Short mmCIF file of C-alpha atoms in Angstrom, two decimals:
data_model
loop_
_atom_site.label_atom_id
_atom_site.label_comp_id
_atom_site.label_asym_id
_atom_site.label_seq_id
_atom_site.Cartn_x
_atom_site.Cartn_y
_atom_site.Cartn_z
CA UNK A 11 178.93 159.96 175.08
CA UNK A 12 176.08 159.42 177.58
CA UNK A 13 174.04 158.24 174.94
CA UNK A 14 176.43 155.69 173.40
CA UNK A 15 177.07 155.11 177.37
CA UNK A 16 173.00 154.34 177.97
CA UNK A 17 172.71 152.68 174.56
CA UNK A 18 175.64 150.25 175.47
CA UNK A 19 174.13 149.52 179.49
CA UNK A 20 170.77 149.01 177.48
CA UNK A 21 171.87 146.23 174.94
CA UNK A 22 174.22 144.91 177.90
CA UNK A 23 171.12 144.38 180.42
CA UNK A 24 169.10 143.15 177.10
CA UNK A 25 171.85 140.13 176.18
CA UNK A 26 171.69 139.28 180.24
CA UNK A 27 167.76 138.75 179.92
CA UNK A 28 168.11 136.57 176.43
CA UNK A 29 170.74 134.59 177.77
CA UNK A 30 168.99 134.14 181.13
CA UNK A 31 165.40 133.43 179.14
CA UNK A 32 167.56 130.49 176.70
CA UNK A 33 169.04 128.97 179.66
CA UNK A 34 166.29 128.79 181.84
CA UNK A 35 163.74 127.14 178.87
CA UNK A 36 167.10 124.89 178.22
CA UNK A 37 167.13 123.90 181.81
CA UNK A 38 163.40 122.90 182.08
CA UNK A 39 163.68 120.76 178.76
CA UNK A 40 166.78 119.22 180.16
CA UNK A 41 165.22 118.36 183.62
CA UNK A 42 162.05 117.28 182.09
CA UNK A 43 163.94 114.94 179.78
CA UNK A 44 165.73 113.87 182.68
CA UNK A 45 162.32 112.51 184.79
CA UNK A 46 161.21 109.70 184.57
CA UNK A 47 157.89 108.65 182.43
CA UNK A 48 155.26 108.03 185.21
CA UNK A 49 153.00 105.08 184.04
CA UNK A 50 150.40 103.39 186.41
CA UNK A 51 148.59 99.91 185.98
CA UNK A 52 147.13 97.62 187.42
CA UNK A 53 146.21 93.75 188.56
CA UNK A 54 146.07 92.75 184.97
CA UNK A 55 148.24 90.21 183.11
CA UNK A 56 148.30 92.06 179.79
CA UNK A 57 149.68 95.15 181.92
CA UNK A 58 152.93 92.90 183.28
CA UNK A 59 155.19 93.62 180.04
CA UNK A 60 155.78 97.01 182.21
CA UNK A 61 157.27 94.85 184.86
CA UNK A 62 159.27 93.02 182.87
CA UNK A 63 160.70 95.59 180.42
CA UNK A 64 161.69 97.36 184.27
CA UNK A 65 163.65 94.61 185.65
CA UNK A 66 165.62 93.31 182.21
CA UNK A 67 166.10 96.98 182.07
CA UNK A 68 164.81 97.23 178.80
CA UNK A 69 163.22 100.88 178.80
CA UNK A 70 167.15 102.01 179.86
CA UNK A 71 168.23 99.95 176.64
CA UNK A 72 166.01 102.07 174.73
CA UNK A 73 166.69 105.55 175.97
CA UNK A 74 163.82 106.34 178.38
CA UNK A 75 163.92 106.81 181.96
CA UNK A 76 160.11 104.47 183.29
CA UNK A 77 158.82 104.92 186.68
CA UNK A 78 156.28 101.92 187.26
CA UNK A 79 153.08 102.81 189.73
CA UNK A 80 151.64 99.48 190.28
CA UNK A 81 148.39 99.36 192.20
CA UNK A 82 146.03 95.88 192.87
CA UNK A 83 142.89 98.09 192.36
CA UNK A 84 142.61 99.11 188.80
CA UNK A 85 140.51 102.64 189.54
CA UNK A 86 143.55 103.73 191.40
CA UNK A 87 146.03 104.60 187.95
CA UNK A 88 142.84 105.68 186.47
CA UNK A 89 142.29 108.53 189.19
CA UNK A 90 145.88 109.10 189.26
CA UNK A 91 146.14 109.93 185.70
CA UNK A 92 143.02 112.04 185.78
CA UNK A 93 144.55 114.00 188.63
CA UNK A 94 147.45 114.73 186.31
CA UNK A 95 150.14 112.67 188.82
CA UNK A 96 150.93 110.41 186.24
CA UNK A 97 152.21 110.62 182.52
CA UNK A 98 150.86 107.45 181.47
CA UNK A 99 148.72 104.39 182.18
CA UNK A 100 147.24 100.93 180.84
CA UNK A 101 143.89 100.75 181.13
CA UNK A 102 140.93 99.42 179.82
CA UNK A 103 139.74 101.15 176.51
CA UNK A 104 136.10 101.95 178.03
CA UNK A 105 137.56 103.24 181.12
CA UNK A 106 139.72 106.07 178.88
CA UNK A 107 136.03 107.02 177.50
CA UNK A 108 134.78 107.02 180.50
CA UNK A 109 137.21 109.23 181.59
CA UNK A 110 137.61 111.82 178.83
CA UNK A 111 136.08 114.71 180.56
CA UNK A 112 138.83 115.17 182.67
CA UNK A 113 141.51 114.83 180.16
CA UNK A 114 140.61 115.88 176.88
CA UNK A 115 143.86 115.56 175.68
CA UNK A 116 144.52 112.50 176.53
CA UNK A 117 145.74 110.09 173.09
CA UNK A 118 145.89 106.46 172.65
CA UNK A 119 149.23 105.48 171.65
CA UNK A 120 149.11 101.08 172.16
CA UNK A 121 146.70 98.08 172.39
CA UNK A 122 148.47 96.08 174.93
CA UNK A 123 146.13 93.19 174.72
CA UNK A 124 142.43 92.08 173.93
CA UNK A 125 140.42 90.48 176.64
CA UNK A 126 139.51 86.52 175.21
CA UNK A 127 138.09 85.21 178.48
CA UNK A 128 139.55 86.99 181.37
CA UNK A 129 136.65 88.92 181.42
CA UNK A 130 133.38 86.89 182.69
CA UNK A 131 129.89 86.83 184.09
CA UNK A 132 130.03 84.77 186.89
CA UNK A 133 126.30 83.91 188.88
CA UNK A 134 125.08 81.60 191.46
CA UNK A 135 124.84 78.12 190.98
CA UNK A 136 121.64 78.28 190.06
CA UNK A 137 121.72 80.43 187.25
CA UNK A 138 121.93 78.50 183.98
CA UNK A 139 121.44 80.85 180.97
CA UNK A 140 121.49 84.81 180.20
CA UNK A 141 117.85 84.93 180.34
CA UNK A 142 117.83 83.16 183.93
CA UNK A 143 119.19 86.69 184.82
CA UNK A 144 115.90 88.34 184.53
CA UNK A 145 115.02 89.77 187.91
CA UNK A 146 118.34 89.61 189.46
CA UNK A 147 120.93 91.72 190.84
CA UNK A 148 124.11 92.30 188.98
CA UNK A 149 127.50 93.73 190.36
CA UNK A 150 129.56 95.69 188.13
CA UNK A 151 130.96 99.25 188.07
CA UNK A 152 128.87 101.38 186.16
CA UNK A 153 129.92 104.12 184.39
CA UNK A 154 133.01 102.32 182.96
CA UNK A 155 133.52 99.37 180.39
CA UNK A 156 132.08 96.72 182.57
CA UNK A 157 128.06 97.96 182.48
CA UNK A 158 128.46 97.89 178.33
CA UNK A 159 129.86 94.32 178.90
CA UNK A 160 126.78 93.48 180.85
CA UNK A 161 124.66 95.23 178.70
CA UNK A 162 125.99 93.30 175.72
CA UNK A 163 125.62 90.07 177.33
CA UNK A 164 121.83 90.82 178.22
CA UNK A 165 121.22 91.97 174.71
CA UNK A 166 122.18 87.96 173.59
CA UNK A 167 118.57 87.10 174.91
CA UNK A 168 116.85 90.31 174.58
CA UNK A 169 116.94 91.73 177.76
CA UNK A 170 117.98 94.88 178.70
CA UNK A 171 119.18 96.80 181.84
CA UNK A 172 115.49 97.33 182.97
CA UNK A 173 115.19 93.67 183.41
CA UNK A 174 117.56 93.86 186.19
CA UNK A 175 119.25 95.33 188.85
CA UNK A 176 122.35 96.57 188.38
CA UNK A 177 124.46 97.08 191.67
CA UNK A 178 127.90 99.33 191.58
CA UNK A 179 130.79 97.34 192.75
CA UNK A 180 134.51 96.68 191.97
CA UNK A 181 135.83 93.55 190.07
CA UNK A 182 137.69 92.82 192.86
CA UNK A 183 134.71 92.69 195.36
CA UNK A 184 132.38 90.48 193.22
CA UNK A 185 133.12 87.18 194.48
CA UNK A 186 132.50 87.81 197.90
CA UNK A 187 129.39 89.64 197.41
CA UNK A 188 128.59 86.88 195.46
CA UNK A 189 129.46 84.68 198.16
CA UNK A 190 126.96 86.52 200.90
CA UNK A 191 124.31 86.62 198.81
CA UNK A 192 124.31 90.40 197.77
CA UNK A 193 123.99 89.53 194.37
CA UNK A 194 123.15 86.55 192.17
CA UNK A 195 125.86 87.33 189.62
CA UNK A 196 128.48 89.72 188.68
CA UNK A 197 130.98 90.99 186.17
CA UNK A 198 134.58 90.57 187.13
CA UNK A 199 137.60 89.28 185.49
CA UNK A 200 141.13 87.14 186.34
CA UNK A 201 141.80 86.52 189.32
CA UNK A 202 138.69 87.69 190.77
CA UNK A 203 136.91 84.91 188.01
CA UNK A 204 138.87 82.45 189.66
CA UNK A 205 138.37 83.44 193.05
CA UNK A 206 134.95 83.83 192.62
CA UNK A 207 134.89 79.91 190.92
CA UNK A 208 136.37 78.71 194.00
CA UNK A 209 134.26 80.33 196.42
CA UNK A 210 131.37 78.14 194.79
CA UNK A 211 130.01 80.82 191.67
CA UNK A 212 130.40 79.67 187.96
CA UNK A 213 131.47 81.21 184.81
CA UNK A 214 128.31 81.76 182.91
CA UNK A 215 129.99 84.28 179.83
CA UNK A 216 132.78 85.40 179.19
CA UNK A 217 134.78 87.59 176.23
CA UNK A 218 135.49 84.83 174.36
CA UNK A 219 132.27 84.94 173.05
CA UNK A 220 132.34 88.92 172.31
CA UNK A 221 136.31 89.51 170.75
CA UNK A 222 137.68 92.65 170.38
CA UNK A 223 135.14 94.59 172.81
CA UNK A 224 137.69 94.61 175.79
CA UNK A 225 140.52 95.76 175.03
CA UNK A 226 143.37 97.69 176.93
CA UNK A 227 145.54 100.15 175.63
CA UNK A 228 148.29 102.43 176.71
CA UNK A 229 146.98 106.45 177.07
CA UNK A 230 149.56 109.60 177.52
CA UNK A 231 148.33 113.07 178.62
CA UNK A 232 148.60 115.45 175.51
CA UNK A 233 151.89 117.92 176.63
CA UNK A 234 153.89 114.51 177.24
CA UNK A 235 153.08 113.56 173.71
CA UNK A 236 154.09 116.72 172.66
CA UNK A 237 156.93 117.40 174.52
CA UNK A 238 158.70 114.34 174.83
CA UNK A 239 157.87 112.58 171.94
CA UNK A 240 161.00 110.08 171.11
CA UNK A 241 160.04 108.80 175.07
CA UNK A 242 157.37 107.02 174.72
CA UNK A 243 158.51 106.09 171.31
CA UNK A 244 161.02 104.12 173.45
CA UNK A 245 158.21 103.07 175.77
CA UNK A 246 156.72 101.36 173.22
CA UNK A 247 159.67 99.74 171.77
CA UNK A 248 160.72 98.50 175.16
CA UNK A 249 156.90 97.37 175.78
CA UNK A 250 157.18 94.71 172.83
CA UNK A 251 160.87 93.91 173.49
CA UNK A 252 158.91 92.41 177.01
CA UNK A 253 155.81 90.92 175.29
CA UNK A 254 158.62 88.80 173.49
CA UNK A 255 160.98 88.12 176.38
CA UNK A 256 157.65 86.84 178.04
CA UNK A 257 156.85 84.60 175.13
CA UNK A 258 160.40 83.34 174.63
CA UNK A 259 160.79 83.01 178.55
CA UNK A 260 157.74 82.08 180.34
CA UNK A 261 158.96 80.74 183.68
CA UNK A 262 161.26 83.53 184.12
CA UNK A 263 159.16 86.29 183.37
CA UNK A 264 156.51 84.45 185.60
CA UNK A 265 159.00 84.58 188.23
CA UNK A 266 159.86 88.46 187.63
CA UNK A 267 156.13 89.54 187.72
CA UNK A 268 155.61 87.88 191.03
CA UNK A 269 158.86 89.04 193.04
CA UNK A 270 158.05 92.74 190.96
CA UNK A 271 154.39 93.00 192.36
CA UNK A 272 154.34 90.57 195.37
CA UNK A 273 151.72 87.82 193.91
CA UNK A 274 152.28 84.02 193.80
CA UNK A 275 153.07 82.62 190.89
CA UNK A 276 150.54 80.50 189.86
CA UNK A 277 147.92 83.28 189.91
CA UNK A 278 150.12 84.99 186.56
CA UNK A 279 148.57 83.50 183.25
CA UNK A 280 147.74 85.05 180.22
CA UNK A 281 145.18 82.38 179.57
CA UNK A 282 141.74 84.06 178.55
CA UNK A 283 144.26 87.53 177.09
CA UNK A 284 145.40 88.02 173.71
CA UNK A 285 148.66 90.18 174.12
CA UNK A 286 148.39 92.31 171.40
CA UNK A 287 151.42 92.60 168.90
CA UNK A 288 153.27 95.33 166.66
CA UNK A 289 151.15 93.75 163.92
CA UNK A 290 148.01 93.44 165.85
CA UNK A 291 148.29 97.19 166.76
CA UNK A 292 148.70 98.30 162.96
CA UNK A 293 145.04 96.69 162.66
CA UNK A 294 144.03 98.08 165.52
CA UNK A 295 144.81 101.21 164.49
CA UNK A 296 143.35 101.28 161.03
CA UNK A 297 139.75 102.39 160.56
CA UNK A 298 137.16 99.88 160.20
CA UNK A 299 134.01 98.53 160.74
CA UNK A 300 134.16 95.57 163.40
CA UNK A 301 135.75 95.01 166.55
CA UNK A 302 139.50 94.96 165.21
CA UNK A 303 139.34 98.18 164.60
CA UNK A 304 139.88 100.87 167.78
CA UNK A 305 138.20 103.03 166.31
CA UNK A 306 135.18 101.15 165.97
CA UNK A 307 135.03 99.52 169.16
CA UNK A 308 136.32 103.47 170.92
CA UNK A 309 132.77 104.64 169.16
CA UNK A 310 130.88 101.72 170.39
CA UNK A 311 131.97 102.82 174.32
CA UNK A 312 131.30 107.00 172.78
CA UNK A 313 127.38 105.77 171.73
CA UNK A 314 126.85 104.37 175.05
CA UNK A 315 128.43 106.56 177.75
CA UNK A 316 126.80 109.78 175.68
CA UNK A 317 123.28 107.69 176.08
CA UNK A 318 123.41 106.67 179.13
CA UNK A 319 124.91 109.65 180.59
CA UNK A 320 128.54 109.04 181.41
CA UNK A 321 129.70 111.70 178.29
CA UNK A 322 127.60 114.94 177.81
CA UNK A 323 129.08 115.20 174.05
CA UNK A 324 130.38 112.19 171.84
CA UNK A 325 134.23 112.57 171.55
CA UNK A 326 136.60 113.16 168.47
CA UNK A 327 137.70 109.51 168.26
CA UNK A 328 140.01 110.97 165.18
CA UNK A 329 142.01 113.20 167.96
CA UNK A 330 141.76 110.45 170.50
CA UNK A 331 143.91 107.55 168.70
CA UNK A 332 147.16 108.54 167.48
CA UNK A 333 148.71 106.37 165.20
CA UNK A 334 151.69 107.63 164.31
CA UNK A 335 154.15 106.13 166.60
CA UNK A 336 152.82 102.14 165.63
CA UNK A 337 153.47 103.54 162.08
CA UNK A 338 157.04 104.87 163.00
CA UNK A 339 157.92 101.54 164.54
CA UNK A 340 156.29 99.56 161.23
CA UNK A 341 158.76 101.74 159.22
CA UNK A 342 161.69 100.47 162.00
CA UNK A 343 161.17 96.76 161.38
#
């Protein structure tokens, strides 16, 4: 009897610690579906579909809980989702390179748009050609996709980075160091291009004349891909229900970006970006060999951060793009 007694207690305590074990991992899938997808961008008009898809309530329409993080200064959702606070974030595809050390698991999921003159050069007045640049100092932030921009630019006249001096500083800081004198030209892009226009500098190059090098995409860390999957499936569904809203209703959406991230109105355009669509992405996302491709231009940014220091070892860009969720939503429409 005081076996079957022990025997008995012993399965009893064992049920309590299954049952216990099943409803706690039940209760952490349940609040994690329950929190919100934290995505960060930045002071970039191919990044506003988040805004929009936020206030028409199109990610709720879909099925996914969104928290926005908006920031003016682009580096800040970078550091944020290389600190782990974030889930997501739209970015630049040469700042994800960049970047890779600190999240190796980190997958490209969306292009979001391709830079077609947002992105310029803009110099002194007195400047008047690429090779006028010889000798001069440049602004741009190095280590990230602006310094290949500049180097490609130099390259169009057969100079290199030793012919100049290349300074480290923000987009958003180029026109007035322009202005003072600090440097003779500088990398920036919309509005900083603008502002930089009006403070007397011109527009000497600009993407327009390199397509498909800048583009920005959407990146996820690696356990949100794997745990919560049909999310940012929804994400991206609700991303392109935006991109279309926009398109189909300019002044309004123009209206919702500003009042979303406190900017005036005029200053939203998508002149100069390319936003990139369902069937721009399924090129994107196909191997190849020219700039349509991501996984050309992703090896492009892998050759020169591992050269010029910014990567110790090139990357897997197999395991950094993952296609499959472009292909799922082919397959949908």
């Amino acid at each position: 009897m005081k076996s079957r007694f022990l025997r008995f207690v012993s399965l009893l305590l064992l049920s309590i610690v299954l049952v216990t074990a099943c409803n706690g991992t039940t209760t952490v899938t349940s609040r994690q579906q329950s929190l919100p997808l934290r995505v960060g961008y930045s002071l970039w008009a191919g990044h506003f579909p988040i805004a929009i898809a936020q206030e028409k309530g199109f990610f709720q329409a879909q099925g996914v809980k969104v928290e926005p993080i908006y920031s003016e200064n682009f580096l800040v959702p970078v550091s944020n989702f290389s600190a782990n606070k974030n889930d997501g974030v739209a970015v630049p595809l040469g700042s994800v390179m960049s970047k890779l050390g600190q999240n190796p698991e980190t997958k490209i999921v969306l292009v979001t748009d391709q830079s077609a003159g947002a992105d310029a050069m803009v110099v002194q007045r007195d400047i008047k050609s690429v090779a006028d640049l010889k000798g001069k100092r440049i602004g741009t932030k190095l280590g990230d996709f602006g310094e290949l921009f500049v180097t490609k630019i130099l390259e169009t006249k057969g100079l290199s980075t030793q012919d100049v001096s290349l300074v480290n500083i923000e987009a958003g800081a180029i026109p007035a160091f322009l202005k003072s004198g600090e440097i003779q030209a500088g990398q920036t892009w919309e509005p900083y291009v603008s502002q930089a226009v009006k403070s007397g500098a011109k527009v000497l190059f600009t993407s327009k004349q390199m397509p498909g090098l800048i583009a920005d995409v959407i990146v996820f860390q690696g356990n949100v891909l794997r745990d919560r999957p049909q999310d940012v499936k929804a994400f991206i569904r609700a991303w392109f229900q935006a991109q279309n809203y926009w398109k189909a209703n300019p002044e309004e959406s123009k209206a919702i970006i500003a009042k979303t991230l406190n900017i005036k109105p005029e200053t939203i355009s998508i002149d100069g970006i390319q936003l990139s669509t369902l069937q721009d992405n399924l090129k994107a996302f196909t191997p190849g060999s020219t700039t349509e491709s991501l996984y050309h231009t992703a090896k492009l940014y892998a050759d020169f951060y591992t050269r010029t220091g910014g990567l110790s070892t090139a990357p897997d860009i197999q395991k950094l793009i993952n296609p499959s969720f472009i292909k799922q939503l082919q397959g949908e429409s």
